[in-house]
Amino acid sequence: ICSQTSQAQRPKPNYDESKVPEFKLPDPLVTSEGEKVDSAEEWQKVRRPEILELFESEVYGKSPAPPKDMLFEVTSQKNDALNGKAIRKEVSIYFSGKKEEPRMDLLIYLPAKATKPVPVFIGLNFYGNHTITEEKDVKLSDKWMRANKDKGIVDHHATEKSRGTSASRWPIEKIIDRGYGLVAIYCGDIDPDYDDGFKNGVHALFNSKQKPAPDEWGTISAWAWGLSRAMDYLETDKQIDANKVAVMGHSRLGKTSLWAGAQDPRFALVISNDSGCGGAALSRRRFGETLNVINNAFPHWFCDNFNKYIDKEEELPVDQHMLISLIAPRPVYVASAEDDRWADPNGEFLSVKYAEPVYKLLGTSGFGAKEMPKVNQPIQQQMGYHIRTGKHNVTDFDWQQYLDFADQHFKGS
Ligand code: GCU
């Protein structure tokens, strides 16, 4: 692709607000024909499908329809996990309907004392379901992983040392104590996070011989598609309230939670934690990570058409505020971290702000904030946002807000 640049030529990231280029954002409420959208009906019938189609063909790539015969298998169940607090299940989803790869494993924790189906958070993780918990009898992932010594990964595979290494990002007991369940999935079960020409993961089920076309799914689309397949299972699980499923993701997996929530309205609430470029941050700002950098470093994440806009962000027919608008009127929460300038906190805030007119048109409270709030002062209307102190990570502060936000929307408190 001609406009891609080598490592050495890559521009230095801009962290200077005064050097953000002037830009004009496409209006989510004006159709491609230039018509003003002024009713909920017109939004749903005309403009929303138009925007969705643009994100499919120009940004993440189109995904195939769900497979016809998936097989769900409960491989373990423990009714007194976490010292009696939780029911823990492991469920395998075989996409082809046969007991063969690709296979996706769900690790599910539910409050043991629940007397009715519970609302849940669902989230992809980076290094396997066994990393989110200290419990030793959770299955160790057998899949390929990115190299990471700190996470106990040896030869691209998990070892016993890797158990619990991401537990701080998933406060399971807190989630359970607040009456929610948690569904965890290793993203690499759906598509391993490297550029292999799309032969592995779920891509192999559909187009094993050829590379996807320029408007067909990259890895983020594949991950989002996998989340929807997990949702297919959740709809069959009587212990789970499938109308109250919140999808949450961090960083590349936050880009994924937004795209999953944008496409699949069964996700009743959507959370992006530090998702940055190609997630909640506006591409046109070119602050921190840019399209040039992300498409070169991770050529498999987006569809090939996205490369057309490298250093030509102003030609994009969408920007990321329109991704948020696709989630309307469902509650959406975007979180940033002060030291995570790579992800452009201001650009993440502005996406929420510029998606607000769609939320308002659909009759919700919208967002309400005009200016970036102070650190650690969350805004929680139909749209939520915070910037907390600290770095690129998922912290207890973040989860505290997500739980409060979910209470507000799922329990009316
Ligand atoms: C890199 C990448 C980001 C991504 C992050 C992550 O920093 O440049 O776009 O969000 O990895 O997923 O942790």
Short mmCIF file of C-alpha atoms and ligand atoms in Angstrom, two decimals:
data_model
loop_
_atom_site.label_atom_id
_atom_site.label_comp_id
_atom_site.label_asym_id
_atom_site.label_seq_id
_atom_site.Cartn_x
_atom_site.Cartn_y
_atom_site.Cartn_z
CA ILE A 1 0.00 0.00 0.00
CA CYS A 2 1.67 3.11 -1.30
CA SER A 3 1.02 5.55 1.53
CA GLN A 4 2.40 3.27 4.24
CA THR A 5 5.76 4.28 5.65
CA SER A 6 8.61 2.31 7.16
CA GLN A 7 9.38 2.42 10.88
CA ALA A 8 12.19 4.93 10.33
CA GLN A 9 9.98 7.36 8.43
CA ARG A 10 7.18 7.32 10.91
CA PRO A 11 6.25 10.76 12.15
CA LYS A 12 6.75 11.60 15.81
CA PRO A 13 3.49 11.63 17.74
CA ASN A 14 2.06 15.05 18.42
CA TYR A 15 1.26 15.78 22.06
CA ASP A 16 0.84 19.51 21.64
CA GLU A 17 -2.78 20.64 21.65
CA SER A 18 -1.87 23.82 19.75
CA LYS A 19 -0.59 21.68 16.87
CA VAL A 20 -3.81 19.75 16.40
CA PRO A 21 -4.85 20.53 12.83
CA GLU A 22 -8.08 22.36 12.16
CA PHE A 23 -10.70 19.94 10.99
CA LYS A 24 -14.35 19.68 10.12
CA LEU A 25 -16.19 16.59 11.34
CA PRO A 26 -18.84 14.89 9.25
CA ASP A 27 -22.25 15.55 10.82
CA PRO A 28 -23.90 12.36 12.10
CA LEU A 29 -27.26 14.03 11.50
CA VAL A 30 -26.78 14.93 7.82
CA THR A 31 -27.19 12.14 5.27
CA SER A 32 -24.74 11.48 2.46
CA GLU A 33 -27.28 13.23 0.21
CA GLY A 34 -26.96 16.31 2.38
CA GLU A 35 -30.37 15.94 4.04
CA LYS A 36 -30.80 17.00 7.66
CA VAL A 37 -31.96 14.11 9.87
CA ASP A 38 -34.56 15.42 12.28
CA SER A 39 -36.57 12.43 13.40
CA ALA A 40 -35.74 9.22 15.22
CA GLU A 41 -37.33 7.34 12.36
CA GLU A 42 -35.09 8.91 9.73
CA TRP A 43 -32.08 8.19 11.90
CA GLN A 44 -32.98 4.50 12.23
CA LYS A 45 -34.08 4.02 8.63
CA VAL A 46 -31.63 6.15 6.68
CA ARG A 47 -28.68 7.62 8.49
CA ARG A 48 -27.79 4.86 10.94
CA PRO A 49 -27.53 2.17 8.22
CA GLU A 50 -25.49 4.59 6.13
CA ILE A 51 -22.96 5.19 8.91
CA LEU A 52 -22.81 1.51 9.84
CA GLU A 53 -22.06 0.63 6.24
CA LEU A 54 -19.24 3.21 6.11
CA PHE A 55 -17.59 1.80 9.22
CA GLU A 56 -17.90 -1.67 7.74
CA SER A 57 -16.43 -0.87 4.38
CA GLU A 58 -13.88 1.84 5.26
CA VAL A 59 -12.72 1.13 8.81
CA TYR A 60 -13.15 -2.33 10.35
CA GLY A 61 -14.38 -4.51 7.47
CA LYS A 62 -17.60 -6.44 6.97
CA SER A 63 -18.14 -9.63 8.94
CA PRO A 64 -19.98 -12.73 7.75
CA ALA A 65 -23.38 -13.84 9.01
CA PRO A 66 -23.37 -16.07 12.08
CA PRO A 67 -22.67 -19.77 11.43
CA LYS A 68 -25.76 -21.97 11.24
CA ASP A 69 -24.92 -24.71 13.71
CA MET A 70 -22.81 -23.67 16.64
CA LEU A 71 -22.20 -26.13 19.41
CA PHE A 72 -22.21 -24.97 23.03
CA GLU A 73 -20.62 -27.28 25.58
CA VAL A 74 -20.47 -26.66 29.33
CA THR A 75 -17.09 -28.14 30.24
CA SER A 76 -17.07 -27.38 33.98
CA GLN A 77 -19.35 -26.03 36.65
CA LYS A 78 -18.53 -25.20 40.25
CA ASN A 79 -21.30 -23.94 42.49
CA ASP A 80 -19.04 -22.75 45.32
CA ALA A 81 -16.34 -20.83 43.51
CA LEU A 82 -14.73 -17.79 45.17
CA ASN A 83 -15.36 -19.25 48.64
CA GLY A 84 -18.99 -19.85 47.95
CA LYS A 85 -19.73 -16.44 46.48
CA ALA A 86 -19.99 -17.49 42.88
CA ILE A 87 -21.16 -20.09 40.44
CA ARG A 88 -18.38 -20.62 37.94
CA LYS A 89 -18.83 -22.21 34.55
CA GLU A 90 -16.63 -22.83 31.58
CA VAL A 91 -18.41 -23.08 28.24
CA SER A 92 -16.86 -23.90 24.87
CA ILE A 93 -18.37 -22.59 21.67
CA TYR A 94 -17.55 -24.59 18.55
CA PHE A 95 -18.27 -22.29 15.64
CA SER A 96 -18.56 -25.03 13.03
CA GLY A 97 -20.99 -27.09 15.09
CA LYS A 98 -18.40 -29.85 15.26
CA LYS A 99 -15.93 -30.45 18.04
CA GLU A 100 -13.02 -28.95 16.17
CA GLU A 101 -11.16 -25.66 15.94
CA PRO A 102 -11.83 -22.79 15.95
CA ARG A 103 -13.20 -22.97 19.47
CA MET A 104 -13.90 -20.14 21.88
CA ASP A 105 -13.95 -20.68 25.65
CA LEU A 106 -16.12 -18.63 27.99
CA LEU A 107 -15.30 -18.32 31.67
CA ILE A 108 -18.42 -17.26 33.53
CA TYR A 109 -18.81 -16.11 37.13
CA LEU A 110 -22.32 -15.51 38.48
CA PRO A 111 -23.45 -14.43 41.96
CA ALA A 112 -24.29 -17.66 43.84
CA LYS A 113 -27.08 -16.05 45.79
CA ALA A 114 -28.98 -14.75 42.76
CA THR A 115 -32.63 -15.76 42.67
CA LYS A 116 -33.28 -14.62 39.10
CA PRO A 117 -31.32 -14.20 35.87
CA VAL A 118 -28.49 -11.72 36.42
CA PRO A 119 -27.10 -8.84 34.35
CA VAL A 120 -23.53 -9.49 33.22
CA PHE A 121 -20.43 -7.74 31.97
CA ILE A 122 -18.73 -9.44 29.05
CA GLY A 123 -15.16 -8.69 28.08
CA LEU A 124 -12.32 -9.99 25.98
CA ASN A 125 -8.90 -10.40 27.60
CA PHE A 126 -5.34 -10.35 26.24
CA TYR A 127 -3.73 -13.53 27.66
CA GLY A 128 -6.36 -16.13 28.48
CA ASN A 129 -9.24 -16.57 30.90
CA HIS A 130 -6.94 -18.09 33.52
CA THR A 131 -5.18 -14.70 33.82
CA ILE A 132 -8.24 -12.92 35.21
CA THR A 133 -8.58 -15.11 38.31
CA GLU A 134 -6.37 -16.62 41.01
CA GLU A 135 -8.51 -19.79 41.04
CA LYS A 136 -6.19 -22.65 40.17
CA ASP A 137 -8.77 -25.00 38.68
CA VAL A 138 -9.72 -22.73 35.79
CA LYS A 139 -8.50 -24.22 32.52
CA LEU A 140 -5.16 -22.86 31.32
CA SER A 141 -5.53 -21.53 27.78
CA ASP A 142 -3.87 -23.73 25.17
CA LYS A 143 -3.89 -21.08 22.44
CA TRP A 144 -1.22 -18.94 20.79
CA MET A 145 -0.43 -15.68 22.66
CA ARG A 146 1.71 -12.64 22.03
CA ALA A 147 5.12 -12.83 23.72
CA ASN A 148 5.11 -11.40 27.27
CA LYS A 149 7.50 -12.54 29.99
CA ASP A 150 5.64 -10.69 32.74
CA LYS A 151 2.53 -12.66 31.91
CA GLY A 152 4.30 -16.04 32.07
CA ILE A 153 4.08 -16.63 28.33
CA VAL A 154 6.73 -19.05 27.01
CA ASP A 155 7.03 -19.87 23.31
CA HIS A 156 3.78 -18.04 22.72
CA HIS A 157 1.88 -20.26 25.15
CA ALA A 158 0.61 -19.75 28.69
CA THR A 159 2.33 -21.44 31.63
CA GLU A 160 1.16 -21.92 35.23
CA LYS A 161 2.98 -18.67 36.02
CA SER A 162 0.52 -16.76 33.96
CA ARG A 163 -2.45 -17.51 36.22
CA GLY A 164 -3.94 -14.40 37.76
CA THR A 165 -1.55 -12.02 36.00
CA SER A 166 -4.44 -9.83 34.80
CA ALA A 167 -6.61 -10.26 37.90
CA SER A 168 -6.23 -6.60 38.91
CA ARG A 169 -8.10 -5.64 35.75
CA TRP A 170 -11.07 -7.87 36.58
CA PRO A 171 -12.30 -7.34 40.17
CA ILE A 172 -14.53 -10.40 40.03
CA GLU A 173 -15.55 -10.37 43.70
CA LYS A 174 -16.58 -6.72 43.53
CA ILE A 175 -18.61 -7.40 40.41
CA ILE A 176 -20.29 -10.40 42.07
CA ASP A 177 -20.96 -8.46 45.30
CA ARG A 178 -22.77 -5.83 43.27
CA GLY A 179 -25.07 -8.49 41.79
CA TYR A 180 -23.48 -8.84 38.36
CA GLY A 181 -21.94 -11.74 36.54
CA LEU A 182 -18.79 -11.66 34.45
CA VAL A 183 -18.15 -13.43 31.16
CA ALA A 184 -14.52 -13.62 30.04
CA ILE A 185 -13.11 -14.66 26.67
CA TYR A 186 -9.54 -14.76 25.39
CA CYS A 187 -9.47 -12.65 22.20
CA GLY A 188 -6.99 -15.07 20.60
CA ASP A 189 -9.63 -17.81 20.67
CA ILE A 190 -11.43 -15.78 18.03
CA ASP A 191 -8.44 -14.47 16.13
CA PRO A 192 -4.80 -14.57 17.24
CA ASP A 193 -3.41 -11.05 17.44
CA TYR A 194 -0.83 -11.11 14.66
CA ASP A 195 -0.65 -10.54 10.96
CA ASP A 196 -0.80 -13.97 9.40
CA GLY A 197 -2.72 -13.06 6.26
CA PHE A 198 -6.00 -14.05 7.95
CA LYS A 199 -5.51 -17.79 7.76
CA ASN A 200 -6.06 -18.52 11.44
CA GLY A 201 -8.84 -17.98 13.96
CA VAL A 202 -12.40 -17.67 12.77
CA HIS A 203 -11.24 -16.22 9.45
CA ALA A 204 -10.28 -19.77 8.52
CA LEU A 205 -13.90 -20.88 8.80
CA PHE A 206 -14.94 -18.57 5.99
CA ASN A 207 -12.13 -17.68 3.65
CA SER A 208 -9.19 -19.92 4.39
CA LYS A 209 -7.66 -19.59 0.94
CA GLN A 210 -7.79 -15.93 0.25
CA LYS A 211 -7.07 -12.73 2.07
CA PRO A 212 -10.21 -10.75 2.88
CA ALA A 213 -11.19 -8.13 0.26
CA PRO A 214 -10.33 -4.49 1.12
CA ASP A 215 -13.74 -4.04 2.73
CA GLU A 216 -13.81 -7.32 4.61
CA TRP A 217 -13.09 -8.02 8.25
CA GLY A 218 -9.80 -7.50 9.98
CA THR A 219 -9.05 -8.75 13.46
CA ILE A 220 -11.09 -6.12 15.35
CA SER A 221 -14.16 -7.09 13.31
CA ALA A 222 -13.43 -10.75 13.98
CA TRP A 223 -13.18 -10.10 17.73
CA ALA A 224 -16.45 -8.14 17.67
CA TRP A 225 -18.09 -10.94 15.70
CA GLY A 226 -16.89 -13.38 18.37
CA LEU A 227 -18.50 -11.25 21.09
CA SER A 228 -21.78 -11.49 19.21
CA ARG A 229 -21.41 -15.28 19.05
CA ALA A 230 -20.88 -15.28 22.81
CA MET A 231 -24.09 -13.26 23.01
CA ASP A 232 -25.80 -16.04 21.00
CA TYR A 233 -24.84 -18.39 23.81
CA LEU A 234 -25.82 -15.98 26.62
CA GLU A 235 -29.32 -15.82 25.15
CA THR A 236 -29.65 -19.54 25.84
CA ASP A 237 -28.33 -19.44 29.42
CA LYS A 238 -31.23 -19.26 31.88
CA GLN A 239 -29.05 -17.90 34.69
CA ILE A 240 -28.22 -14.80 32.65
CA ASP A 241 -30.44 -11.82 31.83
CA ALA A 242 -29.58 -11.45 28.14
CA ASN A 243 -31.36 -8.07 28.03
CA LYS A 244 -28.77 -6.68 30.44
CA VAL A 245 -25.43 -7.48 28.93
CA ALA A 246 -22.74 -4.77 29.16
CA VAL A 247 -19.76 -5.19 26.84
CA MET A 248 -16.51 -3.79 28.22
CA GLY A 249 -13.04 -3.68 26.70
CA HIS A 250 -9.66 -2.09 27.25
CA SER A 251 -7.47 -0.53 24.58
CA ARG A 252 -7.51 -2.61 21.35
CA LEU A 253 -10.29 -4.56 23.03
CA GLY A 254 -12.05 -1.28 23.83
CA LYS A 255 -12.00 -0.44 20.13
CA THR A 256 -13.59 -3.87 19.78
CA SER A 257 -16.28 -3.35 22.43
CA LEU A 258 -17.38 -0.14 20.70
CA TRP A 259 -17.53 -1.85 17.31
CA ALA A 260 -19.38 -4.84 18.79
CA GLY A 261 -21.86 -2.54 20.50
CA ALA A 262 -22.30 -0.46 17.35
CA GLN A 263 -23.21 -3.49 15.25
CA ASP A 264 -25.13 -5.64 17.69
CA PRO A 265 -27.99 -3.94 19.56
CA ARG A 266 -28.25 -6.90 21.92
CA PHE A 267 -25.40 -5.30 23.88
CA ALA A 268 -27.47 -3.14 26.19
CA LEU A 269 -24.58 -1.04 27.49
CA VAL A 270 -21.16 -0.39 25.97
CA ILE A 271 -17.91 0.55 27.70
CA SER A 272 -14.64 1.69 26.15
CA ASN A 273 -11.65 1.81 28.49
CA ASP A 274 -8.70 3.76 27.05
CA SER A 275 -9.54 2.65 23.50
CA GLY A 276 -7.77 5.53 21.70
CA CYS A 277 -7.08 5.57 17.97
CA GLY A 278 -9.59 3.53 15.98
CA GLY A 279 -11.69 3.40 19.18
CA ALA A 280 -13.19 6.42 20.90
CA ALA A 281 -10.57 9.00 19.82
CA LEU A 282 -11.27 11.29 16.87
CA SER A 283 -8.92 10.35 14.00
CA ARG A 284 -8.83 13.86 12.54
CA ARG A 285 -7.05 15.25 15.60
CA ARG A 286 -3.91 13.22 14.83
CA PHE A 287 -2.97 13.52 18.52
CA GLY A 288 -0.86 10.68 19.94
CA GLU A 289 -1.40 7.56 17.85
CA THR A 290 -2.44 8.22 14.25
CA LEU A 291 -3.83 6.18 11.36
CA ASN A 292 -0.34 6.06 9.91
CA VAL A 293 1.13 4.54 13.03
CA ILE A 294 -1.68 2.12 13.88
CA ASN A 295 -2.09 0.70 10.39
CA ASN A 296 1.63 0.11 10.06
CA ALA A 297 2.10 -1.39 13.50
CA PHE A 298 -1.05 -3.52 13.39
CA PRO A 299 -1.89 -4.10 9.70
CA HIS A 300 -4.32 -6.87 10.59
CA TRP A 301 -6.62 -4.90 12.91
CA PHE A 302 -8.63 -2.87 10.38
CA CYS A 303 -9.75 -3.55 6.83
CA ASP A 304 -7.38 -2.60 4.02
CA ASN A 305 -9.57 0.31 2.91
CA PHE A 306 -8.66 2.10 6.15
CA ASN A 307 -5.14 2.57 4.75
CA LYS A 308 -6.54 5.01 2.18
CA TYR A 309 -6.90 7.59 4.93
CA ILE A 310 -3.35 7.47 6.27
CA ASP A 311 -2.24 11.13 6.46
CA LYS A 312 -5.56 11.97 4.78
CA GLU A 313 -7.84 11.77 7.78
CA GLU A 314 -9.92 14.67 6.47
CA GLU A 315 -11.09 12.42 3.62
CA LEU A 316 -12.62 9.86 5.96
CA PRO A 317 -16.39 9.80 5.42
CA VAL A 318 -16.79 9.16 9.16
CA ASP A 319 -14.97 9.90 12.38
CA GLN A 320 -15.12 8.04 15.66
CA HIS A 321 -17.92 10.17 17.19
CA MET A 322 -20.11 8.46 14.60
CA LEU A 323 -19.10 5.06 15.94
CA ILE A 324 -20.46 6.17 19.32
CA SER A 325 -23.60 7.50 17.66
CA LEU A 326 -24.34 4.00 16.31
CA ILE A 327 -24.77 2.82 19.90
CA ALA A 328 -27.53 5.38 20.57
CA PRO A 329 -29.87 5.37 22.41
CA ARG A 330 -28.20 2.65 24.50
CA PRO A 331 -25.99 3.81 27.38
CA VAL A 332 -22.34 4.23 26.42
CA TYR A 333 -19.35 4.98 28.67
CA VAL A 334 -15.95 6.18 27.51
CA ALA A 335 -13.02 6.30 29.93
CA SER A 336 -9.62 7.91 29.53
CA ALA A 337 -6.51 8.13 31.69
CA GLU A 338 -4.54 11.32 32.23
CA ASP A 339 -1.14 9.83 31.39
CA ASP A 340 -2.47 7.86 28.43
CA ARG A 341 -1.81 10.62 25.93
CA TRP A 342 -1.15 8.01 23.22
CA ALA A 343 -4.93 7.35 23.29
CA ASP A 344 -5.78 11.10 23.16
CA PRO A 345 -8.12 11.64 26.15
CA ASN A 346 -9.41 14.90 24.71
CA GLY A 347 -10.24 13.21 21.40
CA GLU A 348 -12.10 10.49 23.33
CA PHE A 349 -14.10 13.09 25.25
CA LEU A 350 -14.96 14.97 22.07
CA SER A 351 -16.29 11.85 20.38
CA VAL A 352 -18.85 11.48 23.14
CA LYS A 353 -19.71 15.16 22.97
CA TYR A 354 -20.17 15.15 19.18
CA ALA A 355 -22.30 11.99 19.30
CA GLU A 356 -24.65 13.64 21.79
CA PRO A 357 -27.01 15.20 19.20
CA VAL A 358 -27.99 11.68 18.10
CA TYR A 359 -28.67 10.63 21.69
CA LYS A 360 -30.78 13.75 22.15
CA LEU A 361 -32.69 13.19 18.92
CA LEU A 362 -33.56 9.72 20.21
CA GLY A 363 -35.01 11.27 23.35
CA THR A 364 -32.35 10.47 25.94
CA SER A 365 -30.64 12.72 28.47
CA GLY A 366 -27.54 12.69 26.27
CA PHE A 367 -24.25 13.74 27.81
CA GLY A 368 -24.63 17.21 29.25
CA ALA A 369 -20.94 18.11 29.34
CA LYS A 370 -19.53 20.79 27.12
CA GLU A 371 -16.01 20.86 28.55
CA MET A 372 -13.62 18.13 29.55
CA PRO A 373 -14.33 17.36 33.24
CA LYS A 374 -11.60 17.52 35.89
CA VAL A 375 -9.73 14.30 36.62
CA ASN A 376 -11.59 11.69 38.67
CA GLN A 377 -14.94 13.48 38.25
CA PRO A 378 -17.12 11.17 36.20
CA ILE A 379 -20.07 12.32 34.13
CA GLN A 380 -22.88 9.79 34.07
CA GLN A 381 -25.99 10.53 32.04
CA GLN A 382 -27.15 8.33 29.15
CA MET A 383 -23.59 8.84 27.99
CA GLY A 384 -20.77 8.57 30.50
CA TYR A 385 -17.19 9.76 30.54
CA HIS A 386 -14.28 10.10 32.91
CA ILE A 387 -10.63 10.88 32.82
CA ARG A 388 -8.87 9.44 35.82
CA THR A 389 -5.37 10.00 37.10
CA GLY A 390 -2.81 7.40 36.11
CA LYS A 391 -1.77 5.41 33.10
CA HIS A 392 -3.12 3.18 30.35
CA ASN A 393 -4.72 0.38 32.37
CA VAL A 394 -7.98 -0.82 33.92
CA THR A 395 -8.23 0.12 37.59
CA ASP A 396 -10.67 -0.25 40.47
CA PHE A 397 -11.66 3.38 39.92
CA ASP A 398 -12.71 2.52 36.37
CA TRP A 399 -14.76 -0.46 37.53
CA GLN A 400 -16.38 1.56 40.32
CA GLN A 401 -17.77 3.87 37.64
CA TYR A 402 -18.87 1.06 35.32
CA LEU A 403 -20.74 -0.62 38.15
CA ASP A 404 -22.43 2.64 39.18
CA PHE A 405 -23.32 3.36 35.57
CA ALA A 406 -24.74 -0.14 35.11
CA ASP A 407 -26.76 0.23 38.33
CA GLN A 408 -28.22 3.45 37.02
CA HIS A 409 -29.27 1.91 33.71
CA PHE A 410 -30.01 -1.70 34.65
CA LYS A 411 -31.42 -1.25 38.13
CA GLY A 412 -32.72 2.29 37.91
CA SER A 413 -30.61 3.62 40.80
C1 GCU B 1 -0.83 -0.18 21.30
C2 GCU B 1 -1.64 0.41 20.18
C3 GCU B 1 -2.98 0.95 20.68
C4 GCU B 1 -3.70 -0.09 21.50
C5 GCU B 1 -2.78 -0.61 22.58
C6 GCU B 1 -3.37 -1.77 23.40
O1 GCU B 1 -0.41 0.84 22.16
O2 GCU B 1 -0.88 1.41 19.57
O3 GCU B 1 -3.79 1.33 19.60
O4 GCU B 1 -4.89 0.43 22.03
O5 GCU B 1 -1.60 -1.10 22.00
O6 GCU B 1 -4.23 -2.49 22.93
O7 GCU B 1 -2.89 -1.97 24.52
#
